Tab-separated table of C-alpha atoms and ligand atoms in Angstrom:
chain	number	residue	atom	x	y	z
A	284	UNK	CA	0.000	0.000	0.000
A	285	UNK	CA	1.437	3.710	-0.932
A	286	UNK	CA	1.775	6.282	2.203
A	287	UNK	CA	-1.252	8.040	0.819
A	288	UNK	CA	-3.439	5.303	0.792
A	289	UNK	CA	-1.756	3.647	4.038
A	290	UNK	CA	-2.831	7.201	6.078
A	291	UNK	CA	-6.198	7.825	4.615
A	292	UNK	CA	-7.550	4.161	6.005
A	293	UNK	CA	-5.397	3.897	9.522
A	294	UNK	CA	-6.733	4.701	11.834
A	295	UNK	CA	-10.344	4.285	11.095
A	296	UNK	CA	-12.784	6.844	12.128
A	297	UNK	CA	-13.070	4.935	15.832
A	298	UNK	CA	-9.406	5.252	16.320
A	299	UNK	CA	-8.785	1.524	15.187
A	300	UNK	CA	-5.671	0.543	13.668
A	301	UNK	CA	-7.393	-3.253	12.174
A	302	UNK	CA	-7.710	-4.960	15.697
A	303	UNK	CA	-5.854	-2.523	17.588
A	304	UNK	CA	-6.028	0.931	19.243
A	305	UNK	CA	-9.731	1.887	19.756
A	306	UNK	CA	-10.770	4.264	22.815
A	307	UNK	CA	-11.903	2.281	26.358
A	308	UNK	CA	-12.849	5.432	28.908
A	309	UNK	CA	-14.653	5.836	31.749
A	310	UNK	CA	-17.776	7.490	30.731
A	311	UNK	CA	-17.005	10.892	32.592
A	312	UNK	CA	-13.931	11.146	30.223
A	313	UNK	CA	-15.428	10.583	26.764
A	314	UNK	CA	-16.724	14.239	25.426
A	315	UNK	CA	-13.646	15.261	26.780
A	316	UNK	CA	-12.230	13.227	24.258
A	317	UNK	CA	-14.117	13.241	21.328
A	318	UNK	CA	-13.743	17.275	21.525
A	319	UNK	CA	-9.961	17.018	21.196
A	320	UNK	CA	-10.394	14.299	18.447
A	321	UNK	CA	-12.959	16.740	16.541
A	322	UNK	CA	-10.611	19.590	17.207
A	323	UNK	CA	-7.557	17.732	15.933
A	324	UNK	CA	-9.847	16.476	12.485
A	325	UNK	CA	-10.579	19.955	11.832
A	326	UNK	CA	-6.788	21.759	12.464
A	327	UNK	CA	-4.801	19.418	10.950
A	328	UNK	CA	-6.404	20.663	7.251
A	329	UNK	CA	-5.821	24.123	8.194
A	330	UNK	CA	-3.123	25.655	6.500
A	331	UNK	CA	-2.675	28.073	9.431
A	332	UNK	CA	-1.785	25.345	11.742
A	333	UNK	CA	0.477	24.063	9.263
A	334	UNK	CA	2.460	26.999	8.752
A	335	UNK	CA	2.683	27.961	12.276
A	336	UNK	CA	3.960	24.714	13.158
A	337	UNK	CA	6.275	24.541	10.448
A	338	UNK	CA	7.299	27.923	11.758
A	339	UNK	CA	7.654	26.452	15.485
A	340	UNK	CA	9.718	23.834	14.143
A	341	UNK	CA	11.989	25.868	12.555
A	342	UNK	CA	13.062	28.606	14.359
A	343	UNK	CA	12.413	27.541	18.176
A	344	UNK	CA	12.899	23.471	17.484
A	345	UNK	CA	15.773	23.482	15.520
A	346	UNK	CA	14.675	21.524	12.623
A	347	UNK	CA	15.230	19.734	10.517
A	348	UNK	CA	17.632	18.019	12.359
A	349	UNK	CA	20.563	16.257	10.170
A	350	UNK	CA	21.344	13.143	9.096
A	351	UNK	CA	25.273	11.743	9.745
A	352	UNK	CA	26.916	9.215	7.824
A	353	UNK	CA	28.665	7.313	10.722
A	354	UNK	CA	31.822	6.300	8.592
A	355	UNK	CA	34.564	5.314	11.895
A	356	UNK	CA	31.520	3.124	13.491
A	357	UNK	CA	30.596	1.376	10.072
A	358	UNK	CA	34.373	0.806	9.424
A	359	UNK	CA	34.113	-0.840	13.158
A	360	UNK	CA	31.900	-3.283	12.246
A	361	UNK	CA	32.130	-6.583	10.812
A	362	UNK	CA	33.768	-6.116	7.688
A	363	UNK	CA	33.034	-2.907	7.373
A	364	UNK	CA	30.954	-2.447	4.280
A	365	UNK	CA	27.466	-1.982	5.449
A	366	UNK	CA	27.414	2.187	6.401
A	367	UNK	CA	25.210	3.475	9.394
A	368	UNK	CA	23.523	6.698	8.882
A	369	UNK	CA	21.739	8.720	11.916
A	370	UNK	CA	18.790	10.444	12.136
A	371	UNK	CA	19.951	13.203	15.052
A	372	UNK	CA	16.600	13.538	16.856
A	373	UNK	CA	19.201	14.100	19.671
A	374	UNK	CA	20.235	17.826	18.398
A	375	UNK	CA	15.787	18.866	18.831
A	376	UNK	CA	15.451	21.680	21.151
A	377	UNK	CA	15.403	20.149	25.093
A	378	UNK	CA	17.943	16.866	23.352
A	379	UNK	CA	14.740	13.906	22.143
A	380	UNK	CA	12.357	13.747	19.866
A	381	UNK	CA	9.604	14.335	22.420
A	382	UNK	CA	9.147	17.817	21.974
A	383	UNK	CA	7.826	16.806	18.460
A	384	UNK	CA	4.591	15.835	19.307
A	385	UNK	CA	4.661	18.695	22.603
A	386	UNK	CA	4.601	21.437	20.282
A	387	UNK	CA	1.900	19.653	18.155
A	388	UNK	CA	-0.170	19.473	21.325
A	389	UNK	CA	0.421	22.765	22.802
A	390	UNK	CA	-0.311	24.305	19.235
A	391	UNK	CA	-3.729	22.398	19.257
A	392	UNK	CA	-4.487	23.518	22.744
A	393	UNK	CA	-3.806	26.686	22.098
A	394	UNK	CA	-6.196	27.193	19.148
A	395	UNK	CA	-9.416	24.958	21.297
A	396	UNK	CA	-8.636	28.140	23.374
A	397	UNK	CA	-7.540	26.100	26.271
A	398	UNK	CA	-5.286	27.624	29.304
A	399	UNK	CA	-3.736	24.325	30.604
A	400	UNK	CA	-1.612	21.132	29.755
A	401	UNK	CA	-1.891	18.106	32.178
A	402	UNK	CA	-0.322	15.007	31.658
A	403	UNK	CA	1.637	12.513	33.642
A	404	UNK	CA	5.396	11.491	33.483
A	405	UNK	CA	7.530	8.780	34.460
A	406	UNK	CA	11.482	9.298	33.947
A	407	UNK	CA	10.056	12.706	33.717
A	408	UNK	CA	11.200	13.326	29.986
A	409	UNK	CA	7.716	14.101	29.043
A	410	UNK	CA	7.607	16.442	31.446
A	411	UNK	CA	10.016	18.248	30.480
A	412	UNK	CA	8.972	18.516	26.469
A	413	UNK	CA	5.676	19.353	27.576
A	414	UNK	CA	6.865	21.825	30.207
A	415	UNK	CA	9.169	23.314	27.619
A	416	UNK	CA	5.598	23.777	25.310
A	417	UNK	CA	3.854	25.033	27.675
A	418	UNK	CA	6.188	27.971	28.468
A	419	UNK	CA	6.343	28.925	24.660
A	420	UNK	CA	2.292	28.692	24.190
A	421	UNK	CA	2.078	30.764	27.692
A	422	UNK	CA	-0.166	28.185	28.862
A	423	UNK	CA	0.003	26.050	32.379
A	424	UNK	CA	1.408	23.502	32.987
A	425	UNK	CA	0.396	20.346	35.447
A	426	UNK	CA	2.559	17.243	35.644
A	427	UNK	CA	1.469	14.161	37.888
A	428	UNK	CA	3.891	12.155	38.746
A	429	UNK	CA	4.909	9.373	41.256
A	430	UNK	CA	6.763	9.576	44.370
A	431	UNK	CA	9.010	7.196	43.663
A	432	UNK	CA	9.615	8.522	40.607
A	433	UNK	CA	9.748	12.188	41.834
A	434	UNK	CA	13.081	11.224	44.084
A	435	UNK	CA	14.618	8.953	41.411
A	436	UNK	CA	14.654	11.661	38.544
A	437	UNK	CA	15.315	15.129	40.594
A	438	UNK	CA	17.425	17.126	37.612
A	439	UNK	CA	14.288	16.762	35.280
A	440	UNK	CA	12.072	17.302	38.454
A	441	UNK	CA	13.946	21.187	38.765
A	442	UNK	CA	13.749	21.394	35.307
A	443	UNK	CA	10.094	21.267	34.996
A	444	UNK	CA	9.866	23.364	37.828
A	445	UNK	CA	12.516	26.023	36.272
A	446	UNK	CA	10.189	25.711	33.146
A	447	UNK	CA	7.168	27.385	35.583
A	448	UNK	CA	5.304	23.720	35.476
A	449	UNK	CA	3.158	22.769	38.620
A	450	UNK	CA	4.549	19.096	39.605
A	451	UNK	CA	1.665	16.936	41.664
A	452	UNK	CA	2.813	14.120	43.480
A	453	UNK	CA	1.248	10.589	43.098
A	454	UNK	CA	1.304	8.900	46.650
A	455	UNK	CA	-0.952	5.885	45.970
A	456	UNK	CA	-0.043	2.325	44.948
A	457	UNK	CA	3.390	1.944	43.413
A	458	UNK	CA	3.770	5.462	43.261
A	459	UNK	CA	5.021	4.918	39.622
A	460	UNK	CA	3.809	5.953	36.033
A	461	UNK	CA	0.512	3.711	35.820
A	462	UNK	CA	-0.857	5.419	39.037
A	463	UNK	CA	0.725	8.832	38.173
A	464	UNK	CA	-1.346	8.310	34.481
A	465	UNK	CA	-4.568	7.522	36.620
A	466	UNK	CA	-4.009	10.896	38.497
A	467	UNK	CA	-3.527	12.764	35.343
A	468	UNK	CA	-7.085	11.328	33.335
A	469	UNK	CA	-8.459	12.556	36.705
A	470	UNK	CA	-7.636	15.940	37.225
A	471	UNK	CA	-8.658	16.005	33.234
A	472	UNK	CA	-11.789	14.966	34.115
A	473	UNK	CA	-12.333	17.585	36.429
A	474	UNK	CA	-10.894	20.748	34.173
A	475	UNK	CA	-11.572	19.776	30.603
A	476	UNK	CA	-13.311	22.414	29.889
A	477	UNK	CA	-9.776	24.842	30.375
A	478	UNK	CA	-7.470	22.437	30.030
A	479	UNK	CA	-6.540	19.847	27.711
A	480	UNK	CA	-4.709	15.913	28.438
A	481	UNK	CA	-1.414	15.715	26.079
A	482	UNK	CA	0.153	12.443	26.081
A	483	UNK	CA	3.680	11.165	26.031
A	484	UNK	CA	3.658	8.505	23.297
A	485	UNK	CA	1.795	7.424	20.866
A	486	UNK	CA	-0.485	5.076	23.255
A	487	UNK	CA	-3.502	6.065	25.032
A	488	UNK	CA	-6.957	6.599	23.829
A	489	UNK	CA	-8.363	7.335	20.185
A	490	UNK	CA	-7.341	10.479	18.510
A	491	UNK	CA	-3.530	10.051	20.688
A	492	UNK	CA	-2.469	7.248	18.677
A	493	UNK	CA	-2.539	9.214	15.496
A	494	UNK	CA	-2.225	12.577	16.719
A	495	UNK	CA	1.764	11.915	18.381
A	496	UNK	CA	2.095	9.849	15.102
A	497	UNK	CA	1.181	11.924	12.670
A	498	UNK	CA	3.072	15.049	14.785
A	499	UNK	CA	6.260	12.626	14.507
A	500	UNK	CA	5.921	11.786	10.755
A	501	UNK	CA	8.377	14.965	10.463
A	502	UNK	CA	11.705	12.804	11.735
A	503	UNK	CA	10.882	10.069	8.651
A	504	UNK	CA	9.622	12.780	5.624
A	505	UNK	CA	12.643	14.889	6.240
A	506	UNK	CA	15.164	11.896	6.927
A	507	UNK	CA	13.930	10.298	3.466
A	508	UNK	CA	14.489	13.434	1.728
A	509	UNK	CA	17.956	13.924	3.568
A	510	UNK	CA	19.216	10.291	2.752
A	511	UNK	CA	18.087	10.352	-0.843
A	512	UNK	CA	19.879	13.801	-1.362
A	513	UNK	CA	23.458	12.236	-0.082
A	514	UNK	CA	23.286	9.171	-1.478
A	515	UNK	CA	20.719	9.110	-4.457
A	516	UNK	CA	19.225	5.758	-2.845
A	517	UNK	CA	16.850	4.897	-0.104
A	518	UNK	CA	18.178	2.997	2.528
A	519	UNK	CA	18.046	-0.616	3.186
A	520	UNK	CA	16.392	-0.430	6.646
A	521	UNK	CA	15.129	1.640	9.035
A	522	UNK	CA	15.793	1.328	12.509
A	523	UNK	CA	14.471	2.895	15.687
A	524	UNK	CA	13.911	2.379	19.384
A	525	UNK	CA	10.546	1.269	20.530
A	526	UNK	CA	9.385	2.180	24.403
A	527	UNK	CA	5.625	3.723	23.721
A	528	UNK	CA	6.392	3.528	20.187
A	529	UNK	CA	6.452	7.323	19.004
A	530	UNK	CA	9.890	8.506	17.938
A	531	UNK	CA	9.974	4.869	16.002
A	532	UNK	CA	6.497	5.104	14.326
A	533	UNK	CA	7.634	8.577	12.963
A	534	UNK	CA	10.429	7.085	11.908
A	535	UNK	CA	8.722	4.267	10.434
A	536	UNK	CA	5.093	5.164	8.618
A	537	UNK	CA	6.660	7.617	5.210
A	538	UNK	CA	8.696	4.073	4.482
A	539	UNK	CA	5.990	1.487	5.011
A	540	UNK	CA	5.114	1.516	1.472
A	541	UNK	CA	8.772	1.670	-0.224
A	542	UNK	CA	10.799	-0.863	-0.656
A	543	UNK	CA	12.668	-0.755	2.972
A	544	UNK	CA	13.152	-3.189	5.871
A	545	UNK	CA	11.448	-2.306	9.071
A	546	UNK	CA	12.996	-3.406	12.415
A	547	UNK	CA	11.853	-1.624	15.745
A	548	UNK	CA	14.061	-2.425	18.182
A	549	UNK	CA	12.845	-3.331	22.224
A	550	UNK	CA	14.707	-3.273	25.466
A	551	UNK	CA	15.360	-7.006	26.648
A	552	UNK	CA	16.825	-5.664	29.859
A	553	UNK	CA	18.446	-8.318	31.594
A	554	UNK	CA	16.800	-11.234	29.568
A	555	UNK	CA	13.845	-12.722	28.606
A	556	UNK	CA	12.340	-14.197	31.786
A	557	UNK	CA	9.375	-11.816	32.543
A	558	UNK	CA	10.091	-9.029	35.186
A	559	UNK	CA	13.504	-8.537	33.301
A	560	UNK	CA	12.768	-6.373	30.422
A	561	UNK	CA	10.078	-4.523	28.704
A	562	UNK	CA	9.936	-6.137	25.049
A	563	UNK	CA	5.793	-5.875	24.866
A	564	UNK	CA	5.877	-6.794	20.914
A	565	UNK	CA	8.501	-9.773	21.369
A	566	UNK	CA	6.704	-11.387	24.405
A	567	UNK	CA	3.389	-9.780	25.126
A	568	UNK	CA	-0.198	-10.457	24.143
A	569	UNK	CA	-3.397	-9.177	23.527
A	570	UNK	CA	-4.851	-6.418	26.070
A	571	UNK	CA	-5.975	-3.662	27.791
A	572	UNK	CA	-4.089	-0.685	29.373
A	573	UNK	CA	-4.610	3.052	29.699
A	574	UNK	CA	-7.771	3.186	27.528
A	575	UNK	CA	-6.617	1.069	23.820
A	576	UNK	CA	-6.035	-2.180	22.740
A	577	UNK	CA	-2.310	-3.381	22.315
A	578	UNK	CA	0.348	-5.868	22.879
A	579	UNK	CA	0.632	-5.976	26.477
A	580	UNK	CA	3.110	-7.868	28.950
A	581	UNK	CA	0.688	-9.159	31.404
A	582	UNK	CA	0.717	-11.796	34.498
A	583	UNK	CA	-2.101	-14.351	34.890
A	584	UNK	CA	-4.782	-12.045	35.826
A	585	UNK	CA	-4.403	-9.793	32.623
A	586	UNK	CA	-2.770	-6.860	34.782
A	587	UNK	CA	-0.203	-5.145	33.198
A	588	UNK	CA	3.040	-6.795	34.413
A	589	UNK	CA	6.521	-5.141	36.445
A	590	UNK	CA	8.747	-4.238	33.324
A	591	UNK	CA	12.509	-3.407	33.753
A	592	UNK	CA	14.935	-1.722	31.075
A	593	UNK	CA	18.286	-0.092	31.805
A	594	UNK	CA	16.799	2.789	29.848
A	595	UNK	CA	13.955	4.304	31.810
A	596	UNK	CA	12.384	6.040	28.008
A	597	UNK	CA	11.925	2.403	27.344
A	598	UNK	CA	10.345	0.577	30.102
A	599	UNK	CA	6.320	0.573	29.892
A	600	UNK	CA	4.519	-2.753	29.056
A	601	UNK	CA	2.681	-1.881	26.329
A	602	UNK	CA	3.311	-0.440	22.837
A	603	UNK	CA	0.826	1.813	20.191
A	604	UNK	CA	-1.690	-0.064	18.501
A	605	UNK	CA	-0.216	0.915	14.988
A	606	UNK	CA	3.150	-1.265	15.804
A	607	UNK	CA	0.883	-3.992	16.489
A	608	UNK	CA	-1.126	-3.728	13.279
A	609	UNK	CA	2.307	-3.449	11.432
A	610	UNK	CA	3.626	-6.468	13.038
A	611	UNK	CA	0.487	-8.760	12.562
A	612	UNK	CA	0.826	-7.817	8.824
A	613	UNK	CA	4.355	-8.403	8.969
A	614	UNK	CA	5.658	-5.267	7.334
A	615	UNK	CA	7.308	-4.633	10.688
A	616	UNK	CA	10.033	-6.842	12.905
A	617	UNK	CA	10.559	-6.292	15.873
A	618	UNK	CA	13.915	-7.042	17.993
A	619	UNK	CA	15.678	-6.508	21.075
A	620	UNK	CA	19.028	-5.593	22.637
A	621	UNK	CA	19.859	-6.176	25.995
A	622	UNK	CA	20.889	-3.449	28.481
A	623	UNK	CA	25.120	-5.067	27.611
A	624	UNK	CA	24.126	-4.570	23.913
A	625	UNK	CA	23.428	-1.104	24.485
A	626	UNK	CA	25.780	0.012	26.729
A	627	UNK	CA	28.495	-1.506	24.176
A	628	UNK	CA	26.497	1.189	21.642
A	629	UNK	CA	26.679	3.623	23.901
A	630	UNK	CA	30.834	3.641	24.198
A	631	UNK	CA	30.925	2.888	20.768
A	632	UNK	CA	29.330	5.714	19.563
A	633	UNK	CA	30.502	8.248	21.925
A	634	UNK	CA	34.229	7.073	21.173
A	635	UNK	CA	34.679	7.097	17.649
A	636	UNK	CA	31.633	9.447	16.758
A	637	UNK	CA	31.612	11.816	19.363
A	638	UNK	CA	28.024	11.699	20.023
A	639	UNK	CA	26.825	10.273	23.553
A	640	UNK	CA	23.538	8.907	22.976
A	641	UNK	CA	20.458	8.548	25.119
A	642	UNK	CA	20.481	4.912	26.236
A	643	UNK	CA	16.757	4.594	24.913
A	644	UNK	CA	18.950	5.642	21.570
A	645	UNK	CA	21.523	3.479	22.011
A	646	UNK	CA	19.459	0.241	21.783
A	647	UNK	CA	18.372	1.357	18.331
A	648	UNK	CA	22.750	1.401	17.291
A	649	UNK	CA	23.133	-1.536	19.164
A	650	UNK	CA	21.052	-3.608	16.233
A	651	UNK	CA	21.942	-1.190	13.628
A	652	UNK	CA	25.833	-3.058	14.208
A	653	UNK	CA	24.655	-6.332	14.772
A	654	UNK	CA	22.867	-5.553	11.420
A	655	UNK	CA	25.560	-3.997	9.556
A	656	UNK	CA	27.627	-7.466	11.067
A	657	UNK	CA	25.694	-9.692	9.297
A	658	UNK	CA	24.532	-8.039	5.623
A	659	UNK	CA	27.955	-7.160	4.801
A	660	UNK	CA	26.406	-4.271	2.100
A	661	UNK	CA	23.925	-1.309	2.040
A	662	UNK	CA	22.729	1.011	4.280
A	663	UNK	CA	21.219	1.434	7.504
A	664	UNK	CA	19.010	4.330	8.646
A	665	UNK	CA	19.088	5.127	12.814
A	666	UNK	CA	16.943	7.043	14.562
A	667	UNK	CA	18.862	8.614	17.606
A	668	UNK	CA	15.575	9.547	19.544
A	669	UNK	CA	18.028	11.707	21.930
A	670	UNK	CA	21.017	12.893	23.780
A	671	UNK	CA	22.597	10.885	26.545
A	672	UNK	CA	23.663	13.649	28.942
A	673	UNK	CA	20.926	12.941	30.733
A	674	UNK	CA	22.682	9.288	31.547
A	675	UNK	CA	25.787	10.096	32.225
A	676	UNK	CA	25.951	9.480	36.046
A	677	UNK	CA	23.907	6.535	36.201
A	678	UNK	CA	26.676	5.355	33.384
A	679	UNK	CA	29.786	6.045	34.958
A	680	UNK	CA	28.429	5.143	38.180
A	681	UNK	CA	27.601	1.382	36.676
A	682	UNK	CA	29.748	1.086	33.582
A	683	UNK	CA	32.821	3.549	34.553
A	684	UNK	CA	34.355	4.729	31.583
A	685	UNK	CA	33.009	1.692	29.314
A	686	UNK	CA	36.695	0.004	30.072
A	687	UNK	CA	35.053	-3.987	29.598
A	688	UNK	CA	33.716	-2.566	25.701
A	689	UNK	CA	37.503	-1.282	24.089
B	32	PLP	C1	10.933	8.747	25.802
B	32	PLP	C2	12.080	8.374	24.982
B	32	PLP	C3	12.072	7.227	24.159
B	32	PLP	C4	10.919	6.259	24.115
B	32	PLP	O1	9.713	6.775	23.703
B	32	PLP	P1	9.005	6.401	22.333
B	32	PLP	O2	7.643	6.940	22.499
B	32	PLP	O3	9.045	4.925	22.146
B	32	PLP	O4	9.760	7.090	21.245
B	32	PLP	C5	13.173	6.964	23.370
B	32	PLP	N1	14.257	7.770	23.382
B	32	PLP	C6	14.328	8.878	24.158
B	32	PLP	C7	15.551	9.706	24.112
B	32	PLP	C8	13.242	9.210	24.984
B	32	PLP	O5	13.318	10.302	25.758
């Protein structure tokens, strides 16, 4: 199927991606969503909104970001023919790809005429994007997040803070990001008339899905246009990191219908046993969570099960419903890369690239080599979702100077 085609039919009309996606609220919270989903149906034709955002993108964001033809790290890798090119997502304004779909957000919530963004966090790199939007817009901003997660991440805690956002704690039940996402749909509930829910992935509820996506598409439409202006070709594959599934579906959807392989890559943590990593496409199964249909990693009684990744961007049990369409159709692989795998990346990269990678990012290099290792030819195509300087002393601190990797 062509991109055109491919967009006009997914989602559906009902948010469904074939099987997937969909919209499962609690009745309290559903014209509060249909009114952002009949909002967002209605901007995203307007050439306005366009421009502006093209605008944002430019001159505050930074883009288009540039693509890098990693010549010392190919040459590094099995025999050295197969070349690496990155996408630098990690060079956005605030260092991910998150504020892609923040300024999308903020933009829409400022033209429903809306005064405040709420949403939840759980590293607290969502936070920061959308704190970062809402200070441009001039809007509020309200962050839940958990306790636990609230003393683990303090620098991004300040920043939020710095950035004039209002950070609510979340003191009940594990005091992590499912409870801190429960907090957030209910303070929406309470305020939806002034403010409006922005999400951190492209999960959740019918229109979010396809909103974050289609605010993301910009990383793959401008990193087609870059590769095919260095090199005259498309690449061989694509590659990105999957946690949520956003800076990889943006990646992903302007390839789906050339001729490109597909591999999303997922954090195995510490191995496959489950409680040790957070691969939802490679080892979940059909369910529920946080209002769509997915993959899920669940325990016995269909609740959403503990999930561990070195790389805290990456650890949430589920995925977006569109990965899961595009890997029951098979256009799609998905892999994984253990937290070793990465942190090999991670040296790598920073030694003979000079580029320190987030260590969501550096799962998505970690494959890209053991790719390059095997095919021996053509090209790869890397999404590096971020920068890693927000790692860098939970690295040294575990890994020292990446000694065990030279
Ligand atoms: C949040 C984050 C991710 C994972 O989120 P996706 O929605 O899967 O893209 C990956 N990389 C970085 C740098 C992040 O901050």
């Amino acid at each position: 199927m062509d991109l055109y085609n491919y967009l006009r039919k997914y989602p559906d009309d009902r948010g469904y991606f074939e099987q997937y996606g969909g919209s499962f609220l609690e009745e309290k919270l559903i014209p509060a969503f249909e009114e952002i989903t009949r909002a967002y149906q209605a901007i995203c034709h307007s050439s306005q909104f366009i421009s502006e955002l093209r605008r944002i993108r430019k001159e505050f964001q930074g883009r288009p970001t540039p693509v890098y033809h990693c010549e010392k790290l190919s040459a590094s890798v099995g025999d050295g023919t197969c070349q690496i090119y990155l996408k630098r997502e990690d060079l956005n304004h605030t260092g991910a790809h998150k504020l892609n779909h923040c300024m999308g957000e903020g933009l829409l919530a400022k033209y429903m005429g809306k005064k405040k963004l709420i949403a939840e966090t759980g590293a607290g790199q969502h936070g920061v994007a959308l704190a970062t939007a809402a200070a441009y817009f001039g809007l509020e901003c309200e962050i839940h997040m958990g306790e636990v997660d609230i003393a683990k991440q303090a620098p991004n805690v300040t920043r939020m803070k710095i950035l004039g956002a209002k950070v609510v704690p979340v003191t009940h039940g594990n005091k992590t990001l499912k409870e801190a996402v429960d907090s957030a749909f209910e303070a929406y509930a309470r305020d939806y008339k002034d403010a409006i829910y922005c999400i951190g992935s492209a999960v959740g509820p019918h229109p979010f899905p396809m909103m974050v996506r289609d605010f993301q598409m910009c990383i793959g439409e401008e990193a087609k246009e870059q590769f095919k202006e260095m090199t005259g070709l498309l690449p061989d594959a694509v590659i990105a990191c999957v946690g949520g599934g956003s800076n990889s579906i943006g990646t992903f959807v302007p390839f789906v219908g050339d001729p490109v392989d597909i591999y999303g890559v997922e954090p195995l943590g510490r191995g496959p046993e489950l409680g040790n990593h957070a691969a939802s496409m490679s080892y979940g199964t059909k369910g529920i969570l946080h209002g769509f249909e997915s993959y899920l990693l669940q325990d016995e009684n269909g609740e959403a099960a503990p999930v561990y990744s070195i790389a805290s961007g990456l650890d949430y049990p589920a995925v977006g419903p569109e990965h899961a369409m595009l890997h029951d159709m098979g256009r799609i692989q998905y892999v994984s890369v253990t937290d070793d795998e990465a942190m090999e990346a991670f040296f790598k990269l920073s030694r003979l690239e000079g580029i320190i990678p987030a260590i969501e990012s550096a799962h998505a290099v970690a494959y890209a080599m053991k790719l390059a290792s095997e095919r021996k030819k053509g090209a790869l195509l890397v999404t590096l979702s971020g920068r890693g300087d927000k790692d860098i002393d939970y690295v040294v601190e575990h890994y020292g100077y990446g000694e065990k990797y030279m």
